[in-house]
Each structure stands twice: as structure tokens, then as C-alpha cells.
Coordinates of C-alpha atoms in Angstrom, one line a residue:
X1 CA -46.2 -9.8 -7.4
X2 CA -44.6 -6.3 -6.5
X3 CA -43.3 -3.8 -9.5
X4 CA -39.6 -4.5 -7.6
X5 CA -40.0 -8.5 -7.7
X6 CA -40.6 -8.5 -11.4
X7 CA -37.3 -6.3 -12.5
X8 CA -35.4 -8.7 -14.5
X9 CA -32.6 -8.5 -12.4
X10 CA -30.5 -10.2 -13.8
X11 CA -30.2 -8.1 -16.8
X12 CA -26.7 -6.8 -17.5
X13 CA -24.5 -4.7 -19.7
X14 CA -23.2 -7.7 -21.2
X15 CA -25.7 -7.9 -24.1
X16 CA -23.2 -9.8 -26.4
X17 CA -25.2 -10.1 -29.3
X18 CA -22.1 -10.5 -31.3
X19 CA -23.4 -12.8 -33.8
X20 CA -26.8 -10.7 -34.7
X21 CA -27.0 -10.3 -38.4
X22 CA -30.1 -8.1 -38.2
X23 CA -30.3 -5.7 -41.1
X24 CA -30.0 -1.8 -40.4
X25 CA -33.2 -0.3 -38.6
X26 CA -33.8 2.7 -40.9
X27 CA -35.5 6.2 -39.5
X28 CA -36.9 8.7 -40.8
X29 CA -36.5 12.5 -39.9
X30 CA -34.9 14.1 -37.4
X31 CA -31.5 16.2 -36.4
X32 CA -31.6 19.8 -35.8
X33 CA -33.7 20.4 -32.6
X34 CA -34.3 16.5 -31.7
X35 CA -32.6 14.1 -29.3
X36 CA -33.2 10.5 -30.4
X37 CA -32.4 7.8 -28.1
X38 CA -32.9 4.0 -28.2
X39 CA -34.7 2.2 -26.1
X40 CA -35.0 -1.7 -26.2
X41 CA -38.9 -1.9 -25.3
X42 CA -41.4 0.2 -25.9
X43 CA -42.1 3.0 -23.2
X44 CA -46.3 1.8 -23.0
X45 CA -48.9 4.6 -21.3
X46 CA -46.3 4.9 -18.1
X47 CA -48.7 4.0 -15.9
X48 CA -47.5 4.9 -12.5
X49 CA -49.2 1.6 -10.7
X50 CA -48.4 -1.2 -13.2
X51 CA -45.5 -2.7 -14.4
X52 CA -45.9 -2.5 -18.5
X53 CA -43.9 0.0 -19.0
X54 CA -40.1 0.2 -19.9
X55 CA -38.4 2.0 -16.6
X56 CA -36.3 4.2 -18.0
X57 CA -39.0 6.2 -19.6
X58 CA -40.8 7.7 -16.5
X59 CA -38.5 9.8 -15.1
X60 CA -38.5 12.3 -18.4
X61 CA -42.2 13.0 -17.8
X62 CA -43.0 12.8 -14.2
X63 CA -41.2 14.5 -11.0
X64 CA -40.6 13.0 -7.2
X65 CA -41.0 14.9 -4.3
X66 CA -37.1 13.9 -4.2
X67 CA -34.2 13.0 -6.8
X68 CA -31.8 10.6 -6.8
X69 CA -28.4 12.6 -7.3
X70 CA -24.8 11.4 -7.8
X71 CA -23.2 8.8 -5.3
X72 CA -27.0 8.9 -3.9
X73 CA -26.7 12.3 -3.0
X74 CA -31.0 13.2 -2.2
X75 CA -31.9 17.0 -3.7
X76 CA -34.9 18.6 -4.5
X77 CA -37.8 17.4 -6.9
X78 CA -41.2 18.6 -6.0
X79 CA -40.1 18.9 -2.4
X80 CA -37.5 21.8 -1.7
X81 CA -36.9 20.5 1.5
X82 CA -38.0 17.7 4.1
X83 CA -37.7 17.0 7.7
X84 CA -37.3 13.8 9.5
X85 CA -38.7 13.7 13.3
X86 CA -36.7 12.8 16.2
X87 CA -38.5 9.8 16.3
X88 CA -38.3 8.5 12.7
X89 CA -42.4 8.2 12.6
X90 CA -42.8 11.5 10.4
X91 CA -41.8 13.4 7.3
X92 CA -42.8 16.9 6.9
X93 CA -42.1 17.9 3.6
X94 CA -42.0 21.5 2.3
X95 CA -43.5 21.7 -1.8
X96 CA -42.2 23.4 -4.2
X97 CA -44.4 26.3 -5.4
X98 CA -46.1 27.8 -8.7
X99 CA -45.4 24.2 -10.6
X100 CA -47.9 23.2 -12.5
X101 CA -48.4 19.8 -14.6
X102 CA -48.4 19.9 -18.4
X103 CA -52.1 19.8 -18.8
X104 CA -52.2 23.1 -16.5
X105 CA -53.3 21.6 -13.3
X106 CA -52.1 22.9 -10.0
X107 CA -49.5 21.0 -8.3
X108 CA -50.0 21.7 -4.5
X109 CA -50.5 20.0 -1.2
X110 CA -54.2 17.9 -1.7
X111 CA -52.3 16.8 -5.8
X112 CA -49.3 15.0 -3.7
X113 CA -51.7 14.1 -0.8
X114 CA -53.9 12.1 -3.8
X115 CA -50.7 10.9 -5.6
X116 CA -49.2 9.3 -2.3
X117 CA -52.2 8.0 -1.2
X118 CA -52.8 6.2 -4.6
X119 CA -49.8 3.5 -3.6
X120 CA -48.9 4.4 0.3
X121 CA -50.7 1.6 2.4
X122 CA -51.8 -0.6 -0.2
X123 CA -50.3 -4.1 0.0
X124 CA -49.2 -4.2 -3.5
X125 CA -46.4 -2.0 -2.7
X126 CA -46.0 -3.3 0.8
X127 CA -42.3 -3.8 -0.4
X128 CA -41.3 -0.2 -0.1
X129 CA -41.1 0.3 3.3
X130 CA -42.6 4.0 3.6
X131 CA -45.8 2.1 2.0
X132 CA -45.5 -0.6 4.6
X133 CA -45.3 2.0 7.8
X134 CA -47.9 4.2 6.4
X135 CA -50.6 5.8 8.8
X136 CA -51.7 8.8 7.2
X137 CA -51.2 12.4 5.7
X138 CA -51.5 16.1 6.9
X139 CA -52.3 18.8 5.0
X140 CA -50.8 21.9 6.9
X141 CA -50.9 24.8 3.9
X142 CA -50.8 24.5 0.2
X143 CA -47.4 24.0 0.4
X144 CA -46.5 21.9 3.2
X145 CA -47.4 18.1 4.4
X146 CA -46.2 15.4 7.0
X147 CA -46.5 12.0 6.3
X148 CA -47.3 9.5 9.2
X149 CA -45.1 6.3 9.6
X150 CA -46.0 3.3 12.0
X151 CA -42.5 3.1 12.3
X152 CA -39.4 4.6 11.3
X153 CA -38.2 3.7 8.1
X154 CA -34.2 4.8 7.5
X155 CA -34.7 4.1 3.4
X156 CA -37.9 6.7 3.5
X157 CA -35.9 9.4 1.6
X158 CA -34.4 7.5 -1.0
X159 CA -37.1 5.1 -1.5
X160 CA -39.3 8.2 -2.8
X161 CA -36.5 8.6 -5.8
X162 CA -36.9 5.6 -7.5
X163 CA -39.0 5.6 -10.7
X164 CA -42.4 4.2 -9.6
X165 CA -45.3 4.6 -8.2
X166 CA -43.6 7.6 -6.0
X167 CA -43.7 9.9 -9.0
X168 CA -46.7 12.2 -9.6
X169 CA -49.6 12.4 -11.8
X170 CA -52.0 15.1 -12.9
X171 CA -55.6 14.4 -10.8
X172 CA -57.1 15.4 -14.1
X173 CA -55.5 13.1 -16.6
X174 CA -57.9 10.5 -18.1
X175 CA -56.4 6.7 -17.9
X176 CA -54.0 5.9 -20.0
X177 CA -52.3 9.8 -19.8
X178 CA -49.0 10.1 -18.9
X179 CA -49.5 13.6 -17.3
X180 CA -46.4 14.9 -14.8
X181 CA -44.5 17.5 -14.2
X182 CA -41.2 16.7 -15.4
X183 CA -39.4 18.4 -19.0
X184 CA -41.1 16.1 -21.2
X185 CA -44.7 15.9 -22.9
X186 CA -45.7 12.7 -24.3
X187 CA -47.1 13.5 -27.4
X188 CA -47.3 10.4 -29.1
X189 CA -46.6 6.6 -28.1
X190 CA -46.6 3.4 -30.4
X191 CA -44.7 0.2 -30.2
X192 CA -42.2 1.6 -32.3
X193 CA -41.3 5.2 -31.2
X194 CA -42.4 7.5 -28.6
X195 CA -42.5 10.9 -29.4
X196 CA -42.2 14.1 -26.6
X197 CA -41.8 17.7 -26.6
X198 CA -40.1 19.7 -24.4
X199 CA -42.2 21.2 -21.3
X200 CA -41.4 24.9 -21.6
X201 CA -43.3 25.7 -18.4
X202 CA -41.3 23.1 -16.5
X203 CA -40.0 24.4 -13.1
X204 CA -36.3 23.5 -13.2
X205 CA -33.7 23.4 -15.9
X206 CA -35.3 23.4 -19.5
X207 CA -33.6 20.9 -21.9
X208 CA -31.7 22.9 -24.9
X209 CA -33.6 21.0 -27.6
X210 CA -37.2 20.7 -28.2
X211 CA -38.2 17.3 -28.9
X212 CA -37.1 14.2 -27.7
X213 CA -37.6 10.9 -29.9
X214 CA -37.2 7.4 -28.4
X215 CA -37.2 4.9 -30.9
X216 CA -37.6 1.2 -30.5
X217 CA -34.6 -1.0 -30.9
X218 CA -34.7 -4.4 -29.7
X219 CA -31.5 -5.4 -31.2
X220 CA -28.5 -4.2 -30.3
X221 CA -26.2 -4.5 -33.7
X222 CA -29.1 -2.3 -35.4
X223 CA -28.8 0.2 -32.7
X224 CA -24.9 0.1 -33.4
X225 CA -25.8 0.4 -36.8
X226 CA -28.3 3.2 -36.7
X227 CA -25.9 5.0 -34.5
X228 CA -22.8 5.1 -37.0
X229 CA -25.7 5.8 -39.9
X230 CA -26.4 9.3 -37.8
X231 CA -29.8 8.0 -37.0
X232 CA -29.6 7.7 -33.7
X233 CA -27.8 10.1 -31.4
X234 CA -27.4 8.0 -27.9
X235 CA -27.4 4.4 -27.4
X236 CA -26.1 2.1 -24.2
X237 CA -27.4 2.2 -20.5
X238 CA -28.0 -0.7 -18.5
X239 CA -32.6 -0.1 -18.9
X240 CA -32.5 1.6 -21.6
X241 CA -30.5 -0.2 -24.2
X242 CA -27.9 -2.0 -23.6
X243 CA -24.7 -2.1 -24.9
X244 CA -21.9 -5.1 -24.6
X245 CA -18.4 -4.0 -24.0
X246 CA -16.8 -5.3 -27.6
X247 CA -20.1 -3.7 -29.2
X248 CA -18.6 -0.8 -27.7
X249 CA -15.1 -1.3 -28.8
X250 CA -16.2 -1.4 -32.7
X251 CA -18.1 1.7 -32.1
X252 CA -15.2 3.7 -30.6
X253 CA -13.4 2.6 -33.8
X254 CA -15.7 3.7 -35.7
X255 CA -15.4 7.4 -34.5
X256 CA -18.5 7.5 -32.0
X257 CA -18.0 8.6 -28.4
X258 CA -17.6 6.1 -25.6
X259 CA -18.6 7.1 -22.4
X260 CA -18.1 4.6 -19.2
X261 CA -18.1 4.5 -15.3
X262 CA -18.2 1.9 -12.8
X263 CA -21.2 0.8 -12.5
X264 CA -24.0 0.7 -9.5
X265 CA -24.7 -3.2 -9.3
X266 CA -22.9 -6.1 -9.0
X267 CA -22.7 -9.8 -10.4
X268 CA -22.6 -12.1 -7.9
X269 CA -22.3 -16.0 -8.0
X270 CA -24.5 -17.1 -5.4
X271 CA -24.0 -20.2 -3.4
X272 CA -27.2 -22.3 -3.0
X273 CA -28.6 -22.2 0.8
X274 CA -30.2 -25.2 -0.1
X275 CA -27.7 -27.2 -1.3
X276 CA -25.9 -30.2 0.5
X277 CA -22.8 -29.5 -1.7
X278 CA -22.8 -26.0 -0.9
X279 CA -23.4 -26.3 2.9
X280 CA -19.9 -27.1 3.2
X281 CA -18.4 -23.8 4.0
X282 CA -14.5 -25.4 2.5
X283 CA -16.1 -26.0 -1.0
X284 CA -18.0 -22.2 -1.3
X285 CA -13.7 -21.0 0.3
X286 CA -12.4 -23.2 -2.9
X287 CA -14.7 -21.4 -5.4
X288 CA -14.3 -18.0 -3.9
X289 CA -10.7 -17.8 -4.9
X290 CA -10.4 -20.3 -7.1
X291 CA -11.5 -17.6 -9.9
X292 CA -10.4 -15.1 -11.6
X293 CA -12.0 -12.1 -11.5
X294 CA -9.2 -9.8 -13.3
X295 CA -9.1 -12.5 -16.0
X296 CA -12.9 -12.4 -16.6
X297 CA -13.6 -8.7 -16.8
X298 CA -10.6 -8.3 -19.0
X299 CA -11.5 -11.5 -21.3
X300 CA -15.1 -11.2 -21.6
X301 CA -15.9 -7.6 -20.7
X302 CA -13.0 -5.8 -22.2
X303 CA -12.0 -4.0 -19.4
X304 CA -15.2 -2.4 -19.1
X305 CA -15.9 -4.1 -15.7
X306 CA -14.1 -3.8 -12.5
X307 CA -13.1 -6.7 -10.3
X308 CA -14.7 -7.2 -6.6
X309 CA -15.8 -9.2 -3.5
X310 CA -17.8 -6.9 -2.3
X311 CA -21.5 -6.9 -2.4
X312 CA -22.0 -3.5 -3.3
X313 CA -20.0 -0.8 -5.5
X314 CA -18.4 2.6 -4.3
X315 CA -21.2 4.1 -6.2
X316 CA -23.9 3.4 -3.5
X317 CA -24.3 4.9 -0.3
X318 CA -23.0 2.8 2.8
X319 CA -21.2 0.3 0.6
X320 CA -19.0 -0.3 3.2
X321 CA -15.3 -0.8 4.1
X322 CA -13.1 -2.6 0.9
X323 CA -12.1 -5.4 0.7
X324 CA -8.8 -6.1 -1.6
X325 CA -9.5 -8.3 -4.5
X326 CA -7.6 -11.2 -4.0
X327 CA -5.2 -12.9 -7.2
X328 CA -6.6 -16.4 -8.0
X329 CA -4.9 -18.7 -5.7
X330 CA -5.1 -22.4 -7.3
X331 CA -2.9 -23.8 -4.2
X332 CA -5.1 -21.9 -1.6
X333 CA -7.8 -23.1 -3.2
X334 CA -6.7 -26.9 -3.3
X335 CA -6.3 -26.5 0.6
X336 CA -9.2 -25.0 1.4
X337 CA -11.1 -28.4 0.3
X338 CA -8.1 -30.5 2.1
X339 CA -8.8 -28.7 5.0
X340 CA -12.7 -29.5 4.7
X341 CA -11.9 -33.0 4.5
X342 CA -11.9 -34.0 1.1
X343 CA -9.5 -36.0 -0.8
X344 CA -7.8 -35.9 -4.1
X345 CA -9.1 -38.7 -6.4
X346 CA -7.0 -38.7 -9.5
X347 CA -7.7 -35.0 -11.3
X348 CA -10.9 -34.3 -9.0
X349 CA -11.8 -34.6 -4.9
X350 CA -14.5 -36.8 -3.5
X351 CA -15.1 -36.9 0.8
X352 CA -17.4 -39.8 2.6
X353 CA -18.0 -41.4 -1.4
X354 CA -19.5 -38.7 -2.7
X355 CA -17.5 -36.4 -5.8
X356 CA -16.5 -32.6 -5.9
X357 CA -19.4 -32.2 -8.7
X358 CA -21.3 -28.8 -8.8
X359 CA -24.4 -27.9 -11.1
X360 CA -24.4 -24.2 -12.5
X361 CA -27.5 -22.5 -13.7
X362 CA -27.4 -20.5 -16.5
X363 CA -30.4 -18.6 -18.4
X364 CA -29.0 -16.1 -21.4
X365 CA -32.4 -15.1 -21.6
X366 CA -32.6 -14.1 -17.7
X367 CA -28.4 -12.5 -18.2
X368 CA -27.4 -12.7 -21.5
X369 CA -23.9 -13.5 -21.9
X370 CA -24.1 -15.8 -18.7
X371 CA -23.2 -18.5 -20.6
X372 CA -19.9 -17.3 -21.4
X373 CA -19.3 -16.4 -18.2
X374 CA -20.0 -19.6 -16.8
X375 CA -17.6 -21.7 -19.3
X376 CA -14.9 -19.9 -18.3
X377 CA -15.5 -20.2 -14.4
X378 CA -15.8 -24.0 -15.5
X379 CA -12.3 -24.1 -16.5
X380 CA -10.7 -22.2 -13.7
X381 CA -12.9 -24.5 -11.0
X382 CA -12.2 -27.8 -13.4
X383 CA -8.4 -27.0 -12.6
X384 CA -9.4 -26.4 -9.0
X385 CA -10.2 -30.2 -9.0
X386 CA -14.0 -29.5 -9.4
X387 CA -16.5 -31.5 -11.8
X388 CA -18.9 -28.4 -13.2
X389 CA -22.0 -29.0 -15.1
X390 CA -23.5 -26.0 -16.4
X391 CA -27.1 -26.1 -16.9
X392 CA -28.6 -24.3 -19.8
X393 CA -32.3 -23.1 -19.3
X394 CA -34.8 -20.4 -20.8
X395 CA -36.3 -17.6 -18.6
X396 CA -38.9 -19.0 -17.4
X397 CA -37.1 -22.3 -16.1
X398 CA -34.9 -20.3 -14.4
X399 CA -37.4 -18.2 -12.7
X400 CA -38.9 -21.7 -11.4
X401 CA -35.8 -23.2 -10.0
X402 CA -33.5 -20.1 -9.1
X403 CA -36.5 -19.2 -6.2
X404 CA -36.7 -23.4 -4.9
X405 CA -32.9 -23.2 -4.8
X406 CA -32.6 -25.7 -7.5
X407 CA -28.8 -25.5 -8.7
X408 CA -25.7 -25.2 -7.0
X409 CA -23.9 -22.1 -8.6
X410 CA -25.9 -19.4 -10.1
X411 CA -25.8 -16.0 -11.3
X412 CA -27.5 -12.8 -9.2
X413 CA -27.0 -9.0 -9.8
X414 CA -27.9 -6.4 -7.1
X415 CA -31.0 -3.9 -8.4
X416 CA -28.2 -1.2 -8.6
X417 CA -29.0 2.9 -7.7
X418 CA -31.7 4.1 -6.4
X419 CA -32.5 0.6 -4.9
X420 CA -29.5 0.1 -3.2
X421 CA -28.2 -0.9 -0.6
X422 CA -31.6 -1.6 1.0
X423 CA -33.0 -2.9 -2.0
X424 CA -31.0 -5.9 -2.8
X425 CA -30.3 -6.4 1.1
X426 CA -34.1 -6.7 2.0
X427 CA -34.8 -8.6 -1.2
X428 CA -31.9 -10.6 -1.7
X429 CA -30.7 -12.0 2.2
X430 CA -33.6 -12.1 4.5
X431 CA -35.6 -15.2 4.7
X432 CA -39.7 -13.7 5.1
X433 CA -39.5 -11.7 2.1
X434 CA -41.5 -12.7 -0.8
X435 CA -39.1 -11.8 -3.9
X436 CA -40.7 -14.2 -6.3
X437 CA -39.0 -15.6 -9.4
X438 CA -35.5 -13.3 -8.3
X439 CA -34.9 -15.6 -5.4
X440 CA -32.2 -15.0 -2.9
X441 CA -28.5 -15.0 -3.1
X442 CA -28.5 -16.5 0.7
X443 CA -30.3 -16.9 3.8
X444 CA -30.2 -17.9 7.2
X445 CA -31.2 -17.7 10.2
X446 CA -28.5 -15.4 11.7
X447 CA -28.3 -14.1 8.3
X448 CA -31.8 -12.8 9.0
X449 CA -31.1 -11.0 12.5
X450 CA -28.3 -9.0 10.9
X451 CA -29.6 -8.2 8.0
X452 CA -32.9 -6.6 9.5
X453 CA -31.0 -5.0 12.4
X454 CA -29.3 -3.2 9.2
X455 CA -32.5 -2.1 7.6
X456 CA -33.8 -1.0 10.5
X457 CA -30.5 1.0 11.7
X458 CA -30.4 4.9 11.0
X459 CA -28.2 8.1 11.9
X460 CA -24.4 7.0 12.9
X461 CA -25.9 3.4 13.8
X462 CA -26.8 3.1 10.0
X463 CA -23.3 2.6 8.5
X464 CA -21.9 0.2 11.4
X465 CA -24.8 -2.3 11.2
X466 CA -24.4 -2.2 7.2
X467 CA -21.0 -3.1 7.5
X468 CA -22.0 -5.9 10.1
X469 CA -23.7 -7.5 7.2
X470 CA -20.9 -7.3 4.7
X471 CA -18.5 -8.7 7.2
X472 CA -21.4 -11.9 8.0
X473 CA -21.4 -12.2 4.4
X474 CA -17.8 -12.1 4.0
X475 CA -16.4 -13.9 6.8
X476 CA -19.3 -16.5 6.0
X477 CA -18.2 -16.7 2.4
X478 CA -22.2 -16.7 2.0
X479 CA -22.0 -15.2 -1.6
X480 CA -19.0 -15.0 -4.3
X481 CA -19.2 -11.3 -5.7
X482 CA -17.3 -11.1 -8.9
X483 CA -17.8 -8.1 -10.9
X484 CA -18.9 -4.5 -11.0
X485 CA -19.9 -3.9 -14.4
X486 CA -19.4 -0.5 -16.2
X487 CA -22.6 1.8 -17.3
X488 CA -21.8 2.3 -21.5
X489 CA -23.0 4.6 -23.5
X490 CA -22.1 5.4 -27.1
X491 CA -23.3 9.1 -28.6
X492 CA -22.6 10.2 -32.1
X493 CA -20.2 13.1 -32.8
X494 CA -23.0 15.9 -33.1
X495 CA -24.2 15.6 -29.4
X496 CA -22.1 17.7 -27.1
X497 CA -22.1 17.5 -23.4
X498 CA -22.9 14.1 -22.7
X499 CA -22.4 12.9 -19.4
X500 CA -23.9 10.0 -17.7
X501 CA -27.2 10.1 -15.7
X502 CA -27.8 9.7 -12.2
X503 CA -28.8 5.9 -12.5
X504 CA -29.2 4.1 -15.4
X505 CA -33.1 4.4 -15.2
X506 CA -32.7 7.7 -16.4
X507 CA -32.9 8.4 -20.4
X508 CA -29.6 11.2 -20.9
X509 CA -30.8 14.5 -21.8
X510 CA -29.5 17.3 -19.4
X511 CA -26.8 19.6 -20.4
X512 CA -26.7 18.1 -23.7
X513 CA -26.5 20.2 -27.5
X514 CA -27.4 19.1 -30.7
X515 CA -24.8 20.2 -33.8

């Protein structure tokens, strides 16, 4: 199964841990000169090829040839420029000189020529479509290759930002050694802390502080409580550690710093393809505005999510024209099933014998605070007229029926920056592609044709087929977006300069001083 396929997509800000009577996680050492950040899993040996490791980690010890920048904006890593043939079928890419990795070896044209080659054209990572289209590599200088596509691929650029296997290794590290090029040194790893020191030969900006401590926090009231103790300095972030929106409201009170922005992915209820109940495009119209969005973000996520029907945010590229959130609409809703033929039957509907009765699939272990969610969507579609039966499942119940489109209603979440918005739209809505235990939000046939003519789309063409797919989806009512959820952080008062990271892969270090 691809490294993609196995992100636990479904995880969300909306850790609500609220009952978690977890004692405080004590530490030992460090202010001064040290960052220390929590994490919610332990980083592993960042192998670049497998999927053990917690994400977030890599991208503080090993460069791309390209970063991911604001809004999606693509700027220089290890490349300082690139060039995309009239054709689409090449990449030359210019390398950036006189870097070296932290264990002193070279970085130069035959080191990225090995490093690409390690994961371009091998059918694990089929997935990313520059692997998929790969032919082959030339070396034209020390500093200069091309890279050979069967095919264009539009996503090429921004799929060599995202955190693996497209970042680069020293040739001369031994297995198991996390050797890049980025700021950070690991110095040390265990399953509770790992320990780096700043990379003062690094090639870009150098970070203001010398060492860097990520400390292993599964819980997230010990992290709250570590935090207000002073012995943690950052908390929050979507892969790193996340933090729920009334977690974040206690902290605030309590005099740490609150840091939030919309978010990059979105929680969508999806509708399932396979489902008789579903099929019928009147019951999906009922559903779609028979709920609240305002009511939920405000209710459950404290304001700290933002209402939608889109699939995707602002915050990724080619999101698409907006549509207005619409105010629940209980009448609109009523005649939405009338006009699909079914009839009121005391408080609920039924049409040809059969009831308005919908089964929704929940896993808190998959999203945690999904069931919460869920209840309250049961009482705004139990008004509608609906019968709702949420179904309660563990993880790996719902990663066997979620992918044979065994429910009704249940919960998806796009992958979010840099994935998006091919990620999710290759992944998530066409048909042929394996995505394993994530399943799909919908498919179809003509679903299929648009979606593909989208991914394969580039220059001017790119942003008119995307929004052919958002107006299928819409005008198809094929999914039920809900919610853009807000990226939160909480740092205590002797970090300065906090702002958030480009994606919430990335662990917050840049710009930031220690009092």
C-alpha cells in the first residue's frame, strides 16, 4: 500500500480529549537556547521510503529540490530554478551549489540523480504521478539535470514538495541515518524524545536557537499541561499534535498564545456511491441543506472552523470559484424529498414501502470527535423527517467497510497542503485508483471522465477543467462539504515570532526567539 494511502486521513484538529485525566508529563532540562515542541508519535529513523515515521519530522532534516510556500506558492529548495518543456515530458532543473549534507558529503547532480532514482519508477510510489511518467535522468553539469516524463504531469512541481520519498539523503549515510541537508541534525532518537542540533553549515536561513527538542506526547491534556508548566514551548498543528478548539480556549485563559488560520483540508460528509438510499439524488438535496454548518463549527469547534460547500479551501491552489454557504433550510429541505417522491408518514417519510432511514459511520479512532459531530447532524436530519442510526466502530472496522461502501453517511477529510488539489481529487473521486482503507468520497462513471481530464489539464486549461469538477460535484450534490477546520497552535509567552508553517507537516521553527 502507497506512503499516501496509509495517512490517516481522517485525522482532524478536533482532538476533544476533554475528559483525559492523564497526570502532567514532567521534563527535564531545557530553556535558554532550545525549542521544544510536541509531537504525538515518535519521529522513528525518518526513513525516506517507509512509512514509520511521524510526518511532520522530515522536513527539519532533509531539503527538496522545491518547497511548498504559502497559498502553494513553489520556491527554491535544492533547486534554484526549474524549467518545464513545451511539451510537458521534461524538467530541467538548475541545483543549487556549494550545499553539502551534514555528514560533509557533496550535494551535486549524480547525489539528486541517486536520490530520485531511489523512488522515481518504482511501483510503490506509482501514486505520485512524476514516479508514474518516469523515463529517465540527465546529468548535463554538476549542477544541472532534466528529468524524463512519459507524459506530462501538471502536479510535477508541487508533488516534489511534499514530505516523502522526494526529499534527499546523504549516499554515504549507513541505514537507519537520517542524513539531509535541511537546519537540523538528528542527534539522538528514542520513543520518547528526539533530540537535534542546529546545522550551522546549512545553506539557507539558520534557525536563531541551537537545539531543537521534540518530545513525545501522546495525550493532549498533558501537552496542555506541560505547556502552561513552561515545559514545552509549542504545541497544536494538525501532524504534529493536535489541539481541539476548547483545549485551546482554556489555554488562551490561561495566558499562552493562540495562534489560528483557516485551515488547508476539509470535512466532508460523503454520500455512499453504493448505496440504494443514497442513489436518490432528492434524499443527498435534503441532507445537504438540511444542516447546519454555522451551528456546528460554532457549537462544537468554537469558532475555530469555518463553514463551507466547497471541496477545497481558499488555501489551496485552483480551489475554485465560491460557492455561498447556504442557512439551513428545514422547509427546502422537506421539499426536496416531496419532490423525489416520498411521502410524509407521521414525523418521518417513506416512498414505494420503504422508510427515510440512513446509517452513519463513525470511528473516533479514525476522526476523533466524529461522534459528536455525528449526534448533532442526527438531530438536525431527525427534524428533517429522517430516521439516523449512527454506527459506532474502531479503526480498523472502519477501514474495512468505509473502502466496500458499507454505510450510508460517513465522514472524509481532503489530505490538505501540499497534496492538494490533485491529491484528494485523484485519490478521493476517480474510480481505478487503489486508495485502500481511505476509500472514496464518490465515484462514477462521468465522475471519472471529469475528474481525469482535470488532472491531466495544465497552463490556462488547468483552472477551467478544475472548476468543471467542482461544478459536477456540486450540481450532482455528489458529496456534502461541511467544514474547513482551523490549523491551532498554542506557544508559551517566551517564544517570540511565531507564525504558522507552510503546511501543517512542518514542525514551527523559522523566525522564531527564545526569552
Amino acid at each position: 500500500m502507497s506512503n499516501l494511502n496509509r495517512r490517516q486521513v481522517m485525522t482532524s484538529t478536533v482532538a476533544l480529549s476533554f475528559l483525559s485525566t492523564l497526570p502532567r508529563v514532567t521534563f527535564a532540562g531545557g530553556h535558554g537556547d532550545t525549542l521544544r515542541v510536541a509531537i504525538a508519535g515518535e519521529t522513528g529513523d525518518l526513513d525516506l521510503l517507509q512509512n514509520v515515521s511521524t510526518l511532520s519530522s522530515y522536513t527539519v532534516v532533509f531539503d527538496g529540490l522545491i518547497h511548498y510556500g504559502p497559498g502553494g506558492t513553489l520556491e527554491p529548495g535544492l533547486a534554484t530554478a526549474w524549467s518545464v518543456a513545451e511539451d510537458g515530458k521534461s524538467i530541467t532543473f538548475d541545483l543549487r551549489e556549494g550545499v553539502t549534507f551534514s555528514d560533509g558529503t557533496p550535494f551535486d547532480a549524480e547525489v539528486a540523480k541517486w536520490n530520485l532514482e531511489r523512488w522515481m519508477g518504482v511501483d510503490d510510489f506509482s501514486w505520485i504521478g512524476i514516479s508514474d511518467a518516469y523515463e529517465g535522468i540527465e546529468v548535463h553539469s554538476p549542477s544541472q539535470i532534466t528529468v524524463n516524463l512519459s507524459r506530462p504531469v501538471p502536479a510535477a512541481l508541487l508533488e516534489l514538495t511534499i514530505v516523502r520519498p522526494v526529499r534527499f539523503l546523504s549516499p554515504a549515510a549507513a541505514a537507519g541515518q537520517p542524513i539531509g541537508t535541511g537546519p537540523w541534525i538528528v542527534e539522538s532518537y528514542s520513543s520518547s524524545e528526539t533530540i537535534l542540533t542546529r546545522n550551522d553549515a546549512y545553506w539557507g536561513e539558520r534557525p536563531a536557537f541551537s537545539r531543537l527538542e521534540l518530545k513525545v506526547v501522546p495525550d493532549e491534556l498533558a501537552r496542555a499541561n506541560a505547556l502552561r508548566a513552561g515545559e514545552l514551548d509549542v504545541i497544536g498543528g494538525d501532524w504534529v499534535a493536535p489541539l481541539s478548539p476548547r483545549r485551546a480556549k482554556a489555554l488562551e485563559g490561561a495566558g499562552m498564545t493562540i495562534v489560528a488560520e483557516p485551515g488547508t483540508a476539509t470535512t466532508i460528509l460523503g454520500y455512499s456511491p453504493k448505496s440504494p438510499m443514497m442513489a436518490d439524488e432528492g434524499v443527498r438535496e435534503a441532507i445537504f441543506i438540511g444542516i447546519d454548518r454555522a451551528a456546528v463549527a460554532q457549537v462544537l469547534f468554537e469558532g475555530y472552523a469555518d463553514p463551507t460547500i466547497d471541496i477545497f479551501p481558499t488555501t489551496v491552489p485552483t480551489a475554485g470559484i465560491r460557492h455561498q454557504v447556504p442557512a439551513r433550510d428545514l422547509a427546502a429541505a422537506q421539499a426536496a424529498l416531496e419532490g423525489a417522491g416520498w411521502n410524509r408518514n407521521g414525523s418521518g417519510w417513506s416512498k414505494d414501502g420503504q422508510a427515510l432511514e440512513i446509517d452513519f459511520l463513525v470511528s473516533e479512532e479514525s476522526f476523533p470527535g466524529s461522534r459528536r459531530i455525528a449526534e448533532m447532524i442526527q438531530a438536525m436530519l431527525t427534524e428533517v423527517g429522517f430516521k439516523v442510526n449512527i454506527s459506532s466502530v474502531d479503526n480498523a472496522t472502519m477501514h474495512e467497510r468505509r473502502p466496500n461502501f458499507e454505510y450510508d453517511l460517513t465522514f472524509f477529510a481532503t489530505y490538505g497542503a501540499p497534496y492538494d488539489p490533485h491529491g484528494s481529487l485523484g485519490a478521493s473521486f476517480v474510480s481505478t485508483v487503489d486508495t485502500g482503507p481511505d476509500g472514496k468520497i464518490y465515484i462514477s462513471d462521468e465522475l471519472d471522465t471529469v475528474v481525469l481530464a482535470a488532472l491531466e489539464a495544465s497552463g490556462d486549461a488547468q483552472e477551467l477543467a478544475m472548476q468543471g469538477v467542482y461544478d459536477w460535484l456540486h450540481d450532482n450534490v455528489a458529496a456534502c462539504p461541511l467544514l474547513v477546520t482551523q490549523r491551532i497552535w498554542a506557544v508559551h509567552p517566551r517564544v517570540q515570532g511565531f507564525s504558522l508553517p507552510a503546511t501543517d507537516y512542518d514542525i514551527p521553527y523559522k523566525g522564531l526567539s527564545l526569552g
